Short mmCIF file of C-alpha atoms in Angstrom, two decimals:
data_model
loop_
_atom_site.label_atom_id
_atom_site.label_comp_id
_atom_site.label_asym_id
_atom_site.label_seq_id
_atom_site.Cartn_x
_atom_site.Cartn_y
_atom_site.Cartn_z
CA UNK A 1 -34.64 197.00 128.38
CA UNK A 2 -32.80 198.53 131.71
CA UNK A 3 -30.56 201.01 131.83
CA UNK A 4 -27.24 198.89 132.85
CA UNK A 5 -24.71 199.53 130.18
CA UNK A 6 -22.31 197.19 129.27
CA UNK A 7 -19.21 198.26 127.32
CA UNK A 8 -17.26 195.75 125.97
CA UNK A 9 -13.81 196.20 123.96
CA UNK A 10 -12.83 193.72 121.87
CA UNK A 11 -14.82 191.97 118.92
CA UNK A 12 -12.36 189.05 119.46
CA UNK A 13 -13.24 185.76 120.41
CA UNK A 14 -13.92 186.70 124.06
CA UNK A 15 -15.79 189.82 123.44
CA UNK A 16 -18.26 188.32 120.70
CA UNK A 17 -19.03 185.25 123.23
CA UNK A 18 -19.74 187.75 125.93
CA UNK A 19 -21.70 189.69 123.59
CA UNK A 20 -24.27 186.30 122.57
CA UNK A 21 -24.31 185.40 126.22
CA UNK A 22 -26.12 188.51 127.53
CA UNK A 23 -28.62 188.39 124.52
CA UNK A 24 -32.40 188.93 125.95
CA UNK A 25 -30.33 190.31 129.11
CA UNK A 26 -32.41 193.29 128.91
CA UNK A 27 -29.03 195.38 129.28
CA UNK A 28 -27.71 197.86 126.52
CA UNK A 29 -24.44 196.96 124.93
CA UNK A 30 -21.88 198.84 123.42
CA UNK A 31 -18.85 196.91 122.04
CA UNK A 32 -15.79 199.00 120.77
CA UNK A 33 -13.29 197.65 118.03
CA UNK A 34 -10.27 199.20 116.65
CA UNK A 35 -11.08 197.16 113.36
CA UNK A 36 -14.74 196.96 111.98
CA UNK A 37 -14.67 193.09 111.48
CA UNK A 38 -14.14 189.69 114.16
CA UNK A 39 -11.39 187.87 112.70
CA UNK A 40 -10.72 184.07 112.83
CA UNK A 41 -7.32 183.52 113.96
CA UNK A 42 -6.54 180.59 113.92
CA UNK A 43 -6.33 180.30 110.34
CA UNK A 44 -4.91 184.02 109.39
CA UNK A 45 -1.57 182.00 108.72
CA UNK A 46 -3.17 180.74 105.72
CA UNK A 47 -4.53 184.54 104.58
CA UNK A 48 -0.46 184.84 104.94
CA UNK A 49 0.72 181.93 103.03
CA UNK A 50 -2.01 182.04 100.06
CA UNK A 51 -4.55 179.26 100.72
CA UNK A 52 -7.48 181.38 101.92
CA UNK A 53 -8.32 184.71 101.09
CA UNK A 54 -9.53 187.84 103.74
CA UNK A 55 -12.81 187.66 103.51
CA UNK A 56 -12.96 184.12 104.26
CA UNK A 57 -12.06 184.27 107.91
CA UNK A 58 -12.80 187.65 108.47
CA UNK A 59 -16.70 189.24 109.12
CA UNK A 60 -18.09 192.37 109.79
CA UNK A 61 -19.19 193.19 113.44
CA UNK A 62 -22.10 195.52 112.55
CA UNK A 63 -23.39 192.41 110.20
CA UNK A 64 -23.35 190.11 113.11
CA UNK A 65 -25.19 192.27 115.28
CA UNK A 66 -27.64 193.72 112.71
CA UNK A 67 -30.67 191.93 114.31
CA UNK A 68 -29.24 193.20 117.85
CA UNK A 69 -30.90 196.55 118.83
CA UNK A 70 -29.46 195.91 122.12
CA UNK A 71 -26.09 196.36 120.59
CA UNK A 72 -24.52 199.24 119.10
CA UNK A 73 -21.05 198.67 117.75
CA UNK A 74 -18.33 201.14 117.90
CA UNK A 75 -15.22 201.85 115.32
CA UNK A 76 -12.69 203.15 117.75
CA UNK A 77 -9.54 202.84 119.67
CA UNK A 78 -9.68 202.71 123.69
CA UNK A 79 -6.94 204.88 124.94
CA UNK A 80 -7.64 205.20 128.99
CA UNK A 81 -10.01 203.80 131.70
CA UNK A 82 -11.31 205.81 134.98
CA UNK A 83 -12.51 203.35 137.01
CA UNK A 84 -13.79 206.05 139.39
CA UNK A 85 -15.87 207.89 137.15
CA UNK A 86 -17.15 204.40 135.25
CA UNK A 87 -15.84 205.94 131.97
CA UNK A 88 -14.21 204.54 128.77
CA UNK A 89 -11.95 206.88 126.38
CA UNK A 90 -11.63 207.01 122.69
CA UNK A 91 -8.80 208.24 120.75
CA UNK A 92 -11.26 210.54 118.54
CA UNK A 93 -12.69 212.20 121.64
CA UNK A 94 -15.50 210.16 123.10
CA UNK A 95 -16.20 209.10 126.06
CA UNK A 96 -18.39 205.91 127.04
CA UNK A 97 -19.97 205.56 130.37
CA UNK A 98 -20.10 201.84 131.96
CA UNK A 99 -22.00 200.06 134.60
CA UNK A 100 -20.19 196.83 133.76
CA UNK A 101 -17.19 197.19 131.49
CA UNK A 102 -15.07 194.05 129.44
CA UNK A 103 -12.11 194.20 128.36
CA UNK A 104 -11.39 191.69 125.72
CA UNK A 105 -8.38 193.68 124.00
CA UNK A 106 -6.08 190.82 123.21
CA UNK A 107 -2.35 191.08 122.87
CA UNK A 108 -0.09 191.58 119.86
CA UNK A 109 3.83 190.74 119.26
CA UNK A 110 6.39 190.53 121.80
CA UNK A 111 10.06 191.16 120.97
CA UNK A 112 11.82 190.85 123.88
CA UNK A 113 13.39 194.31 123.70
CA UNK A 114 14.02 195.21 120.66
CA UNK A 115 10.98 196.58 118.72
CA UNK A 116 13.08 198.06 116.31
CA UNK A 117 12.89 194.70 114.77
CA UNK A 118 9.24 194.69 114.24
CA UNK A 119 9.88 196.66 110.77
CA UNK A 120 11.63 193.63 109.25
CA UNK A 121 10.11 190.81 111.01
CA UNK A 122 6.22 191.98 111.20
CA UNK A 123 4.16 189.35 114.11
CA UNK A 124 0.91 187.98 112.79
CA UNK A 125 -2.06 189.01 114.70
CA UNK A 126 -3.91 191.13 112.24
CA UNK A 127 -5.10 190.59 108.52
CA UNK A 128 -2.63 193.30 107.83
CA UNK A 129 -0.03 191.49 109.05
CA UNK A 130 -0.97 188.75 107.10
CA UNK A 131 -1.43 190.58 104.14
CA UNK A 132 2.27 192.19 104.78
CA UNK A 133 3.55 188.69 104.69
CA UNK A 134 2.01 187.47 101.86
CA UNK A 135 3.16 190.14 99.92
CA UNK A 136 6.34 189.88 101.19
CA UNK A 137 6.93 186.26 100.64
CA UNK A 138 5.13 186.19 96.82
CA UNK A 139 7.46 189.49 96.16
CA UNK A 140 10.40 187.84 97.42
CA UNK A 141 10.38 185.22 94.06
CA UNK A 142 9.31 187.51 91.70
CA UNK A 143 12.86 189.95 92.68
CA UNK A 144 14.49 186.58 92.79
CA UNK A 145 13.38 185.91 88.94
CA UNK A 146 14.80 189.00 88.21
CA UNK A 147 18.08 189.17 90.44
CA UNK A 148 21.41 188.12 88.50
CA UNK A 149 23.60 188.28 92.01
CA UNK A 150 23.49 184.82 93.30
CA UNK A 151 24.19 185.70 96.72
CA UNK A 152 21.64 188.22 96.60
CA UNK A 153 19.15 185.84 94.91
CA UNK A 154 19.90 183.25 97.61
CA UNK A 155 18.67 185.67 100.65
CA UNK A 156 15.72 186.16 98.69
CA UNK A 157 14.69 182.93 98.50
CA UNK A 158 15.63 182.17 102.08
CA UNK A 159 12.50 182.92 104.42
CA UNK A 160 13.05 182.52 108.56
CA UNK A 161 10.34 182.07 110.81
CA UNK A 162 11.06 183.14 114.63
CA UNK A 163 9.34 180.96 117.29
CA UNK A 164 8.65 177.11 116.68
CA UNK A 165 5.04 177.20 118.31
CA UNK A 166 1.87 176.49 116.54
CA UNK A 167 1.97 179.68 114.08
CA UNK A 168 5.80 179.39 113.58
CA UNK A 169 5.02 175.67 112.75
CA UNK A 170 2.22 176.00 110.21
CA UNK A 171 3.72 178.81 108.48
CA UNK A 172 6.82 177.05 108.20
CA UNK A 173 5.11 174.30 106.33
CA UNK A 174 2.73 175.98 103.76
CA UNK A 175 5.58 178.39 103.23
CA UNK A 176 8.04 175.01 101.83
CA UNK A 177 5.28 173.79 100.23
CA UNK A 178 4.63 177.28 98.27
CA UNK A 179 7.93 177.01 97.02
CA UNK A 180 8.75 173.09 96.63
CA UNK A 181 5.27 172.19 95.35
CA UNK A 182 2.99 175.09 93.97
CA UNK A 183 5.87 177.20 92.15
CA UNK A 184 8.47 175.42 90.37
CA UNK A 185 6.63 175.47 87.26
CA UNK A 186 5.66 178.82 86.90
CA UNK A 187 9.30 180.50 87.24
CA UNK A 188 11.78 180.52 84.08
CA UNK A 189 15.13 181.59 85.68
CA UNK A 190 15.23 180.02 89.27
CA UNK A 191 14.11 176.74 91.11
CA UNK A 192 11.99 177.67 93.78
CA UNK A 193 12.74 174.16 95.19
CA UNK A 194 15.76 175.28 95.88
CA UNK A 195 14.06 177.63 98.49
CA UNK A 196 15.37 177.29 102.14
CA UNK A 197 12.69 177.63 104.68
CA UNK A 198 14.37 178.48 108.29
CA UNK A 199 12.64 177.79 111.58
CA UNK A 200 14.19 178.95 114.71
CA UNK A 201 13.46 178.03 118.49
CA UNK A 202 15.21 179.55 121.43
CA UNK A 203 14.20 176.62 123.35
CA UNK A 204 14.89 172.48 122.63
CA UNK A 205 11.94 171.56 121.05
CA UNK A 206 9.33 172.55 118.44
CA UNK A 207 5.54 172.84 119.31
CA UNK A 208 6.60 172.84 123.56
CA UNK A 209 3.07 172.71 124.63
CA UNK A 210 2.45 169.04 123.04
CA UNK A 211 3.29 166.34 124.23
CA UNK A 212 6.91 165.09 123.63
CA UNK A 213 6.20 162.30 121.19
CA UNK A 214 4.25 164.74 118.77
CA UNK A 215 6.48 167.07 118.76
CA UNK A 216 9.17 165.13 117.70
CA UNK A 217 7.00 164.11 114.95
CA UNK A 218 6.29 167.49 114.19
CA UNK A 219 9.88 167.90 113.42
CA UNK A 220 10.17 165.12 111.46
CA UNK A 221 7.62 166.31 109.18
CA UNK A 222 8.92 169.54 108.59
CA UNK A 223 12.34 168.43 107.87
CA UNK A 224 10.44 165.88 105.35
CA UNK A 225 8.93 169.63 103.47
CA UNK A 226 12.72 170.70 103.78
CA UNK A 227 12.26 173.10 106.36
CA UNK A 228 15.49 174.01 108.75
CA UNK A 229 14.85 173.52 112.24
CA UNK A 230 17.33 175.23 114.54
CA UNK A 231 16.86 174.71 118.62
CA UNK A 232 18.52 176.38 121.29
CA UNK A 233 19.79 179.56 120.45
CA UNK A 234 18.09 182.50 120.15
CA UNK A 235 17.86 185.19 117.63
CA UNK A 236 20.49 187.42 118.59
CA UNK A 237 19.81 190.16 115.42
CA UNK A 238 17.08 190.62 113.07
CA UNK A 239 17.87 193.57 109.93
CA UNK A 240 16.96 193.57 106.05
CA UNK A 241 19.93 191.19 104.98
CA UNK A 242 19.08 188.47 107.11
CA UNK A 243 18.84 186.92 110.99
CA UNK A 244 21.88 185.81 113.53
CA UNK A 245 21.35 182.49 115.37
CA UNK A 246 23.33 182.68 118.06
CA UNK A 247 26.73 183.08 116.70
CA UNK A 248 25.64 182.39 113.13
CA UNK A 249 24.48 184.99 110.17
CA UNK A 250 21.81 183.74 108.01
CA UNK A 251 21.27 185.68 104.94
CA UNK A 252 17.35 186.13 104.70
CA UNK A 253 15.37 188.88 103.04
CA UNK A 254 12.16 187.98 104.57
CA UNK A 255 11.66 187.44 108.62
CA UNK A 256 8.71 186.49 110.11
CA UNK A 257 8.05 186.73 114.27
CA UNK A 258 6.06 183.95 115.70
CA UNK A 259 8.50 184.09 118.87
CA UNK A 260 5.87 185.55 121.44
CA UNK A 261 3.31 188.07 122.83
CA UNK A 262 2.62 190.74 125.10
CA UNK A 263 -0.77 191.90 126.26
CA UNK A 264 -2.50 194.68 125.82
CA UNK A 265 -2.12 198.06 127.97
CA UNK A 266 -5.60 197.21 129.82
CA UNK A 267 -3.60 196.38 133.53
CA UNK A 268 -2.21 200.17 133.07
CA UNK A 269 -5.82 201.57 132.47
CA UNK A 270 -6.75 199.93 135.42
CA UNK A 271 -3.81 200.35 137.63
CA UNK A 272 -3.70 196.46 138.65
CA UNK A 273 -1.09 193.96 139.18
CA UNK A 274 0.39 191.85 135.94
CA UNK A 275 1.85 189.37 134.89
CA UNK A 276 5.99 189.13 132.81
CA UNK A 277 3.30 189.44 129.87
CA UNK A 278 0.92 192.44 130.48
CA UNK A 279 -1.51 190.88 131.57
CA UNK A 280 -4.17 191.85 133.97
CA UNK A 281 -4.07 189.47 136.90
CA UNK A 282 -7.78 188.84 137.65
CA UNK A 283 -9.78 187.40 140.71
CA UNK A 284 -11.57 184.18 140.45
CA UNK A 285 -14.55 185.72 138.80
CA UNK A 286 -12.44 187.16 135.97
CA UNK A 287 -13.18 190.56 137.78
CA UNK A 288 -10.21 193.21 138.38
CA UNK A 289 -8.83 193.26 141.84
CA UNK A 290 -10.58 196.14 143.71
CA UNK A 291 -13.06 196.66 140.54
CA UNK A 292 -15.93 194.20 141.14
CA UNK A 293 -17.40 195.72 137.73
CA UNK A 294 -14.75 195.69 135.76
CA UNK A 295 -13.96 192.26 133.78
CA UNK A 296 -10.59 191.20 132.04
CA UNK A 297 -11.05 188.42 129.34
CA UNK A 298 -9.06 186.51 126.90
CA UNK A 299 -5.01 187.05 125.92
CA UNK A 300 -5.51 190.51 128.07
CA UNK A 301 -5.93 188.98 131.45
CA UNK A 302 -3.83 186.29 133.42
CA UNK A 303 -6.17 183.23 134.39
CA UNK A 304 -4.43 180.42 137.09
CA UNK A 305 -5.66 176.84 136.06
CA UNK A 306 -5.90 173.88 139.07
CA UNK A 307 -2.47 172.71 139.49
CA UNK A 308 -0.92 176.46 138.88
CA UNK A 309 -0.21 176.32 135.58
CA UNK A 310 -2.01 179.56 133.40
CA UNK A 311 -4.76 179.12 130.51
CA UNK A 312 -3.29 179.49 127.49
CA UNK A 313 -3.92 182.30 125.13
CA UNK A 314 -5.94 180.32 122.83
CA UNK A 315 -9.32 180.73 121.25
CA UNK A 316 -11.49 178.49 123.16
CA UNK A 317 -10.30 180.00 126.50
CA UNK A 318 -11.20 183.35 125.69
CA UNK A 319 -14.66 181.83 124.42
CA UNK A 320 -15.11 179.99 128.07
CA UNK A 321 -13.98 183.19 130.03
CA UNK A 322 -16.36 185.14 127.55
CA UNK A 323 -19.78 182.93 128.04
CA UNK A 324 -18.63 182.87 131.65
CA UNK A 325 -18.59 186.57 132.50
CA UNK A 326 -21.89 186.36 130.78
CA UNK A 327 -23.14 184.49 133.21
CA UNK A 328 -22.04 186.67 136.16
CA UNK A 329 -23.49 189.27 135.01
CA UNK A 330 -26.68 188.03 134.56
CA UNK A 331 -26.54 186.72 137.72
CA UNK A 332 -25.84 190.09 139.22
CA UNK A 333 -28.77 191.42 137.31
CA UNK A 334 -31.13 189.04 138.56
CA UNK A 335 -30.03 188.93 141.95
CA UNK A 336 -29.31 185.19 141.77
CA UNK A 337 -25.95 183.45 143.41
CA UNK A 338 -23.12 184.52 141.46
CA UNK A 339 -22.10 181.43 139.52
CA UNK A 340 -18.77 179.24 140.97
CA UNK A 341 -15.40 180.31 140.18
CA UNK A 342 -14.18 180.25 136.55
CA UNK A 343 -12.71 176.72 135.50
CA UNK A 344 -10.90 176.52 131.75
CA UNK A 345 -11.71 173.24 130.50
CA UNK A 346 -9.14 172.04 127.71
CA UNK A 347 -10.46 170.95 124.63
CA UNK A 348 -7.17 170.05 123.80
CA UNK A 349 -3.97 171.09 121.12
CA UNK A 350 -4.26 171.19 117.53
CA UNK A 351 -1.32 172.19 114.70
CA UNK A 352 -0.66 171.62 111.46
CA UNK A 353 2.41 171.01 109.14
CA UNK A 354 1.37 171.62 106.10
CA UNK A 355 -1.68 170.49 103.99
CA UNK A 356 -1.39 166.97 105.12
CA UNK A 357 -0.30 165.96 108.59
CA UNK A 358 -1.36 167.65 111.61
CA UNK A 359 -0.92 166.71 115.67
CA UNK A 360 -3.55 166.43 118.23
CA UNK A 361 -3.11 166.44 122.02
CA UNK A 362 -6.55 165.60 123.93
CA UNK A 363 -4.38 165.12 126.68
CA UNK A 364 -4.96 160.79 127.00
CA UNK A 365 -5.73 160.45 123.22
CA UNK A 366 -2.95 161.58 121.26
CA UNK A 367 -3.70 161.99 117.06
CA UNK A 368 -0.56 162.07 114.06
CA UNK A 369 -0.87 162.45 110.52
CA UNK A 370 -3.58 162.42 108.26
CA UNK A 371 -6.29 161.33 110.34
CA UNK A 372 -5.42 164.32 112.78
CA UNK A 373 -5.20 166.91 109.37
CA UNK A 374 -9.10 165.80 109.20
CA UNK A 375 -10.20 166.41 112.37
CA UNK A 376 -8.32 169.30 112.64
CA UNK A 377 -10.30 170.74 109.21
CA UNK A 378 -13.52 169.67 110.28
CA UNK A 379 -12.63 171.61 113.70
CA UNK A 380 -11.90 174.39 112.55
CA UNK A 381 -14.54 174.87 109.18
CA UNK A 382 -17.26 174.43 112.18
CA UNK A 383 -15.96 177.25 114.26
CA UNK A 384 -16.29 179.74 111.07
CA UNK A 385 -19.03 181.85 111.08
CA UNK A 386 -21.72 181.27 108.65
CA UNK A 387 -22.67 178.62 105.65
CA UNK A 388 -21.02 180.65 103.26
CA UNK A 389 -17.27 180.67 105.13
CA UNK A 390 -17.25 177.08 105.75
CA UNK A 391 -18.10 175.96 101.95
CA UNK A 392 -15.40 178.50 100.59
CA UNK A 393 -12.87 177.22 103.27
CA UNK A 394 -13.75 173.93 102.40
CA UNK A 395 -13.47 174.30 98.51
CA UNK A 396 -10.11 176.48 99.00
CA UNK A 397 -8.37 173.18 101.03
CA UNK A 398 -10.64 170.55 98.75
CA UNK A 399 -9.02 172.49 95.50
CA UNK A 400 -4.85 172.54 96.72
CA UNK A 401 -5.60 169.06 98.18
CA UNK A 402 -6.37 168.15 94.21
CA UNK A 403 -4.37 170.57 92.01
CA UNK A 404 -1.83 171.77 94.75
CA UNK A 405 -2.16 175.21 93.47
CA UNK A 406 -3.08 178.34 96.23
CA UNK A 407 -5.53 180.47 94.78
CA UNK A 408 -4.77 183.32 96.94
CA UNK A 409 -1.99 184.62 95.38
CA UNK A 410 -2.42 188.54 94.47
CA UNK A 411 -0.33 191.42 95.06
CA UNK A 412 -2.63 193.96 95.73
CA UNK A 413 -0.12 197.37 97.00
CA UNK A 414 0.72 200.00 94.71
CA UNK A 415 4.24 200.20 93.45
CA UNK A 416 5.07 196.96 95.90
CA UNK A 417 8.53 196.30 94.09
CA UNK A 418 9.51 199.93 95.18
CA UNK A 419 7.93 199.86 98.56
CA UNK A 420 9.44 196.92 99.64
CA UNK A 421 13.27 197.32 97.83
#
């Protein structure tokens, strides 16, 4: 093995790719993680809504890498970069040396200016978050069983959703199902059918990366659950009694932010130009500009497609930008040409409204419905990680598909009706 250290932060989906592309490199790795476990994403809104539980989409990075000696992983939180020293710092103390550093440090919620929101409307980005919202939502029935003011019983069974893109979407529908399909039965003194779901969009259309046609669909289907789409106005206030659409208050006791995202601080680190978002713009070999050895991957860095248009912040990008800088560097260390520029190819759009209709947008082939739920499932249970994920995921969906009952549905916290009153 040669001495070239590579520090990557961020076990995401760009880091872990990187990670598997340099393996018998002959380089040491260290890869830093604020959280000890890689987390599947794209299904943490159904940790959040009770279909799946944590440990189903959710592995340890030290378990991954057991068989690894090249890699030593790292429980810590990245606080600065000096780019002319080739050092990483850590919030306990430490301080990492790099020949080649990644950063893969992703983003987390954006709102627009007034983070004093975030309290009442947590983001999902983190099982935390998801586990805040699930406790939130499966609390907000059991105060409503209990609540004689029907004004105040009302807001608690009204839940808005902020942001009508793929995560506002699919929370929007699991969330009406919860309460149209899986509860009615089990509650004595309300009707959980008589739940209102709210889904708001600043802009004129649900889901605005698909294609028209789909999205329209989309809407149709969630109106069909008995969700409450609102486009075109913005959320003007978010507090504990409820949201304002525009000019209008909504009484709501539970908010959720799927509205947008902002980047991680890695462009300050490094003192480079970014984007309205945060993110690092990068050169063409997902380098920094000026810092041939430093690489920004995934949500953190901003990556121009052909045509102008940016790749999206989506998990198979930050896998292709991942496998990619993998190749550069072992390029570099093997003194071969450096491979051509980075090109995102798109494997196309996937979203789902509820447990049984789903879009698809492979840009010529466009998919509706049920046929596009089962691709999207199949999809996604082969991304998981391991035998053991994709059977449980599998059983979890096979099992509400047939009894319509969510088996994740514990509240874990401590004194939960006082925290959250």
């Amino acid at each position: 093995m040669s001495d070239h250290h590579v520090v990557v932060v961020g076990g995401g989906f760009g880091g872990l790719q990187l990670v598997n592309g340099l393996k018998d490199a002959g380089v040491r790795i260290t890869l830093v993680d604020r959280r000890n476990h890689h987390l599947f994403q794209p299904l943490l809104y159904q940790v959040a809504t009770t279909i799946l539980s944590t440990s189903e989409i959710a592995w340890p990075i030290r378990r991954l890498y057991a068989d690894r000696p090249d890699v030593t992983v790292l429980l810590g939180e990245v606080t600065g970069v000096d780019s002319s020293t080739k050092t990483v710092s850590l919030r306990n103390g430490m301080t990492l040396g790099y020949d080649t550093l990644v950063l893969a440090t992703g983003a987390t919620h954006a709102y627009f200016g007034h983070d004093e929101w975030e309290p009442v409307a947590p983001g999902l980005k983190t099982l935390e978050d998801a586990t805040t919202i699930r406790r939130r939502v499966l609390l907000a029935f059991e105060k409503a069983e209990m609540e004689a003011d029907p004004a105040v019983r009302d807001a608690l069974l009204t839940f808005t959703i902020v942001g009508a893109g793929p995560t506002g979407v699919e929370l929007a529908g699991i969330i009406a199902e919860l309460a149209h399909i899986t509860l009615p039965r089990e509650f004595r003194n309300i009707d959980t059918r008589k739940t209102r779901v709210v889904l708001v969009e600043a802009g004129p259309r649900v889901l605005p990366a698909f294609a028209e046609e789909l999205s329209a669909y989309a809407q149709r289907a969630l109106e069909k659950l008995g969700v409450e789409v609102h486009l075109g106005k913005p959320v003007t206030e978010c507090s504990a009694d409820g949201v304002r659409i525009g000019e209008t208050f909504v009484a709501s006791r539970t908010i959720v932010w799927a509205a947008g995202v902002t980047a991680s601080p890695a462009a300050q680190w490094l003192d480079v130009p970014a984007d309205r978002a945060g993110r690092a713009v990068v050169e063409k070999d997902l380098s920094a500009p000026g810092l041939p050895d430093v690489f920004v991957i995934g949500d953190t860095a901003s990556v121009m497609r052909e045509g102008g248009k940016p790749v999206p912040g989506i998990a198979p990008a930050a896998k292709q930008q991942g496998g990619y800088v993998a190749k550069v560097i072992r390029a570099r260390l093997s003194g071969k040409p450096a491979p051509a520029p980075f090109k995102y190819w798109h494997q196309g759009s996937l979203a789902t409204i509820g447990q049984s209709a789903a879009i698809i947008d492979f840009g010529r082939i466009k998919l509706k419905g049920w046929i596009a739920w089962w691709i999207w499932g199949i999809a996604h249970i082969y991304f998981l990680i391991g035998t053991r994920s994709r059977f449980s995921v599998a059983w979890s969906w096979l099992w509400i598909y047939l009894s319509g009952q969510h088996s994740a549905r514990l509240i874990t916290q401590k004194e939960t009706m006082r925290e959250e009153g």
